[in-house]
Coordinates of C-alpha atoms in Angstrom, one line a residue:
X1 CA -16.3 26.1 13.4
X2 CA -14.2 24.1 10.7
X3 CA -13.3 27.8 9.5
X4 CA -11.8 28.5 12.5
X5 CA -10.6 24.8 13.0
X6 CA -8.9 25.5 9.5
X7 CA -5.6 27.8 10.3
X8 CA -4.6 25.0 12.4
X9 CA -5.0 22.5 9.5
X10 CA -3.0 23.9 7.1
X11 CA -0.3 25.0 10.5
X12 CA -0.6 20.7 10.9
X13 CA 0.1 19.9 7.8
X14 CA 3.1 21.9 6.6
X15 CA 4.3 20.2 10.0
X16 CA 3.9 17.0 8.4
X17 CA 5.6 17.3 5.4
X18 CA 8.4 18.6 6.8
X19 CA 9.1 16.2 8.9
X20 CA 8.6 13.0 6.1
X21 CA 11.3 15.5 4.6
X22 CA 13.0 15.5 7.1
X23 CA 13.3 12.4 8.3
X24 CA 13.6 10.5 4.6
X25 CA 17.3 12.3 4.4
X26 CA 18.6 9.7 6.5
X27 CA 16.0 7.1 4.8
X28 CA 17.9 8.4 1.6
X29 CA 21.4 8.2 2.7
X30 CA 21.0 4.7 3.6
X31 CA 18.8 3.9 0.1
X32 CA 21.9 4.8 -1.1
X33 CA 25.0 3.3 1.2
X34 CA 22.8 -0.9 0.5
X35 CA 21.5 0.3 -3.1
X36 CA 24.6 -1.3 -5.2
X37 CA 23.9 -4.6 -3.0
X38 CA 21.9 -7.6 -4.2
X39 CA 18.2 -6.2 -5.7
X40 CA 16.3 -8.5 -2.8
X41 CA 18.7 -7.7 0.1
X42 CA 18.7 -3.6 -0.6
X43 CA 14.6 -4.2 -0.7
X44 CA 14.2 -5.3 2.3
X45 CA 16.7 -3.7 3.7
X46 CA 15.1 -0.4 2.7
X47 CA 11.7 -1.3 3.5
X48 CA 13.2 -1.7 6.9
X49 CA 14.4 1.8 7.1
X50 CA 11.2 2.8 6.1
X51 CA 9.1 1.0 8.6
X52 CA 11.6 3.0 11.4
X53 CA 10.9 6.4 10.0
X54 CA 7.2 5.7 10.0
X55 CA 8.2 5.0 13.4
X56 CA 9.2 8.0 14.5
X57 CA 6.7 10.3 11.7
X58 CA 3.6 8.8 13.5
X59 CA 4.7 9.6 16.9
X60 CA 5.8 13.2 15.8
X61 CA 2.1 13.5 13.9
X62 CA 0.0 12.3 17.5
X63 CA -1.3 9.8 15.0
X64 CA -1.8 5.9 17.2
X65 CA -1.4 2.8 14.6
X66 CA -2.9 -0.1 15.5
X67 CA -3.8 -3.3 13.7
X68 CA -6.0 -5.6 14.0
X69 CA -5.5 -9.7 13.7
X70 CA -8.4 -11.3 12.9
X71 CA -7.3 -14.2 11.7
X72 CA -3.4 -14.6 12.8
X73 CA -0.5 -14.3 10.0
X74 CA 2.7 -16.3 9.9
X75 CA 5.5 -13.6 9.1
X76 CA 7.4 -16.5 7.1
X77 CA 4.6 -17.3 4.4
X78 CA 3.6 -15.3 1.5
X79 CA 0.5 -13.9 1.4
X80 CA -0.6 -11.8 -2.0
X81 CA -2.2 -8.5 0.9
X82 CA -5.2 -6.9 -0.8
X83 CA -5.7 -3.9 0.3
X84 CA -8.6 -1.2 0.0
X85 CA -7.6 2.3 -1.3
X86 CA -8.8 5.9 0.1
X87 CA -5.9 7.8 0.7
X88 CA -2.7 9.0 -0.4
X89 CA -1.8 8.4 3.4
X90 CA -2.6 4.5 2.6
X91 CA 1.1 4.2 1.9
X92 CA 3.3 5.1 5.5
X93 CA 1.0 3.2 6.7
X94 CA 1.5 0.3 4.4
X95 CA 5.4 0.5 6.1
X96 CA 4.0 1.5 9.5
X97 CA 1.2 -1.7 9.3
X98 CA 3.2 -4.2 7.2
X99 CA 6.7 -5.3 8.9
X100 CA 7.9 -8.3 7.1
X101 CA 9.2 -8.3 3.5
X102 CA 7.2 -6.6 1.6
X103 CA 7.0 -5.6 -1.6
X104 CA 3.8 -3.3 -3.0
X105 CA 2.7 -3.1 -6.3
X106 CA 2.8 1.4 -7.4
X107 CA 2.7 3.0 -10.1
X108 CA 5.8 3.9 -12.4
X109 CA 5.3 7.6 -11.9
X110 CA 6.5 7.4 -8.5
X111 CA 9.2 7.0 -9.3
X112 CA 9.9 10.4 -10.8
X113 CA 9.6 12.1 -7.9
X114 CA 13.3 13.7 -7.2
X115 CA 14.7 11.8 -3.6
X116 CA 11.6 9.6 -2.5
X117 CA 11.7 8.2 -6.2
X118 CA 15.1 7.0 -5.8
X119 CA 13.3 4.6 -2.6
X120 CA 10.6 4.2 -4.6
X121 CA 12.0 2.1 -7.1
X122 CA 14.0 0.1 -4.7
X123 CA 10.8 -1.0 -2.4
X124 CA 8.3 -1.0 -4.9
X125 CA 6.7 -3.2 -8.1
X126 CA 6.5 -0.3 -10.3
X127 CA 3.3 -0.8 -13.0
X128 CA 3.8 0.4 -16.2
X129 CA 0.5 0.1 -18.0
X130 CA 1.9 1.2 -21.5
X131 CA 1.5 -1.4 -22.9
X132 CA 1.2 -5.2 -22.3
X133 CA 4.1 -6.2 -22.7
X134 CA 5.4 -3.7 -19.8
X135 CA 2.9 -5.6 -17.7
X136 CA 3.6 -8.9 -18.4
X137 CA 6.9 -7.4 -17.1
X138 CA 5.5 -6.3 -14.0
X139 CA 3.5 -9.5 -12.9
X140 CA 6.5 -11.9 -13.6
X141 CA 8.6 -9.3 -11.5
X142 CA 5.6 -10.2 -8.3
X143 CA 6.0 -13.7 -9.1
X144 CA 9.6 -13.7 -8.8
X145 CA 9.2 -12.1 -5.0
X146 CA 6.7 -14.0 -4.2
X147 CA 9.1 -17.8 -5.6
X148 CA 11.2 -16.5 -3.0
X149 CA 9.2 -16.2 -0.2
X150 CA 7.9 -12.4 -0.8
X151 CA 4.9 -11.4 -0.1
X152 CA 3.5 -8.3 -2.3
X153 CA 0.6 -6.2 -1.7
X154 CA -2.0 -4.9 -4.7
X155 CA -4.5 -2.4 -4.6
X156 CA -7.0 -4.5 -6.7
X157 CA -9.1 -1.1 -7.2
X158 CA -6.2 0.6 -8.6
X159 CA -6.6 3.9 -7.5
X160 CA -8.6 5.8 -4.9
X161 CA -12.6 5.0 -4.5
X162 CA -13.9 8.4 -4.7
X163 CA -17.6 6.7 -4.3
X164 CA -19.7 6.7 -1.2
X165 CA -19.2 2.3 -2.0
X166 CA -17.4 0.4 0.2
X167 CA -15.0 -0.6 -2.8
X168 CA -14.7 0.3 -6.3
X169 CA -14.7 -2.2 -9.2
X170 CA -11.3 -3.7 -8.7
X171 CA -9.2 -5.6 -11.4
X172 CA -8.4 -9.2 -11.8
X173 CA -4.3 -9.2 -12.3
X174 CA -4.0 -10.0 -8.3
X175 CA -6.0 -13.2 -8.1
X176 CA -4.8 -14.5 -11.7
X177 CA -1.1 -14.4 -10.1
X178 CA -2.5 -15.6 -6.9
X179 CA -4.0 -19.2 -8.9
X180 CA -0.9 -19.3 -11.1
X181 CA 1.5 -18.9 -8.3
X182 CA -0.5 -20.9 -5.5
X183 CA -0.3 -18.2 -2.9
X184 CA -2.8 -17.4 -0.3
X185 CA -5.4 -14.0 -0.4
X186 CA -4.9 -12.3 2.9
X187 CA -7.2 -9.2 3.3
X188 CA -6.1 -6.4 4.8
X189 CA -7.9 -3.0 5.7
X190 CA -7.5 0.4 5.8
X191 CA -10.0 1.9 8.0
X192 CA -8.9 5.4 8.5
X193 CA -6.6 6.6 6.6
X194 CA -9.9 8.6 4.7
X195 CA -10.6 10.7 7.9
X196 CA -6.4 10.5 8.2
X197 CA -5.7 13.0 4.6
X198 CA -8.8 12.5 2.3
X199 CA -7.8 12.2 -1.7
X200 CA -9.4 16.0 -2.2
X201 CA -7.1 17.7 -0.5
X202 CA -3.6 17.6 1.1
X203 CA -4.6 20.0 3.5
X204 CA -7.3 17.5 5.7
X205 CA -4.5 16.1 7.3
X206 CA -5.6 15.7 10.9
X207 CA -3.7 13.2 13.8
X208 CA -6.0 10.5 15.3
X209 CA -5.9 7.0 15.1
X210 CA -5.5 4.4 12.4
X211 CA -6.2 0.6 11.7
X212 CA -5.1 -2.0 9.7
X213 CA -6.7 -4.8 10.1
X214 CA -6.0 -8.1 8.8
X215 CA -8.8 -10.7 7.5
X216 CA -8.8 -14.6 7.0
X217 CA -6.4 -16.4 4.3
X218 CA -8.1 -17.4 1.2
X219 CA -7.2 -20.3 0.4
X220 CA -6.1 -20.9 -3.6
X221 CA -4.4 -23.9 -4.2
X222 CA -6.8 -26.3 -6.4
X223 CA -8.2 -23.8 -7.7
X224 CA -8.1 -22.9 -11.8
X225 CA -8.3 -19.8 -13.9
X226 CA -12.5 -20.5 -14.9
X227 CA -13.0 -20.4 -11.3
X228 CA -11.1 -17.2 -10.6
X229 CA -14.6 -14.8 -10.4
X230 CA -16.1 -16.5 -7.8
X231 CA -12.5 -16.0 -5.8
X232 CA -12.8 -12.5 -6.5
X233 CA -16.2 -12.5 -5.4
X234 CA -15.7 -14.1 -2.5
X235 CA -12.6 -11.4 -2.1
X236 CA -14.8 -8.8 -2.3
X237 CA -17.8 -9.7 -0.3
X238 CA -15.6 -10.1 2.7
X239 CA -14.3 -6.7 2.2
X240 CA -17.0 -4.7 1.6
X241 CA -19.5 -6.3 4.8
X242 CA -16.4 -5.8 6.7
X243 CA -14.8 -2.8 6.1
X244 CA -19.4 -2.0 6.8
X245 CA -18.9 -4.0 9.8
X246 CA -15.8 -1.3 11.1
X247 CA -18.4 1.5 10.2
X248 CA -16.3 2.7 8.1
X249 CA -16.2 6.8 7.0
X250 CA -16.6 6.7 3.4
X251 CA -19.7 4.9 3.1
X252 CA -23.1 6.0 2.9
X253 CA -24.9 3.6 1.4

């Protein structure tokens, strides 16, 4: 049955990428128009344009997105959002799910992509892991956005989770920034991106549902660096238990 459906999946994937590019052109033009503004204002305006892009693109792809709030989200409040990372489709879901000023942390190499790179570097805090100095600059930039009341989003696993576990190994950086800035952590689950676009092949794209689950805030006021391991363990335990509870499809153990 899968062999019979494969040609249709390939056609759907080609259609998805064609519409991706066509809809991205006006966003690119908009980015060129506002890029000379103050970097923060320009980034916010480009992010809003990307959210509008996602609204249209998801409809054209027959993908139904839903935000699930297990705890309220205060849109005027700065958070450090932590999300699991399981698919390239996580990125479009970000601009669809988060309807507030936001700066995700992403790889600096993505800036080299033609057209998309211009948009990317204005709405993403790029991390360059080539040296400690470059990593430190990325951290300072994240902190500066938090001080301005702009939330940041981090994939603490660093890259795709290619295991059968809820999460792969998680880095300390986001937890350290949360403690140092006193910014609450809000875990967010990407539940269906693995099913919409598997990391093994771009030709695995399928229509269907998309869900982002906003979990309860984890306050960090009063915590010290010595308590980072406990904070990290608390967040990981919460995210893993919820991913299992929602029946995330990649979990096999």
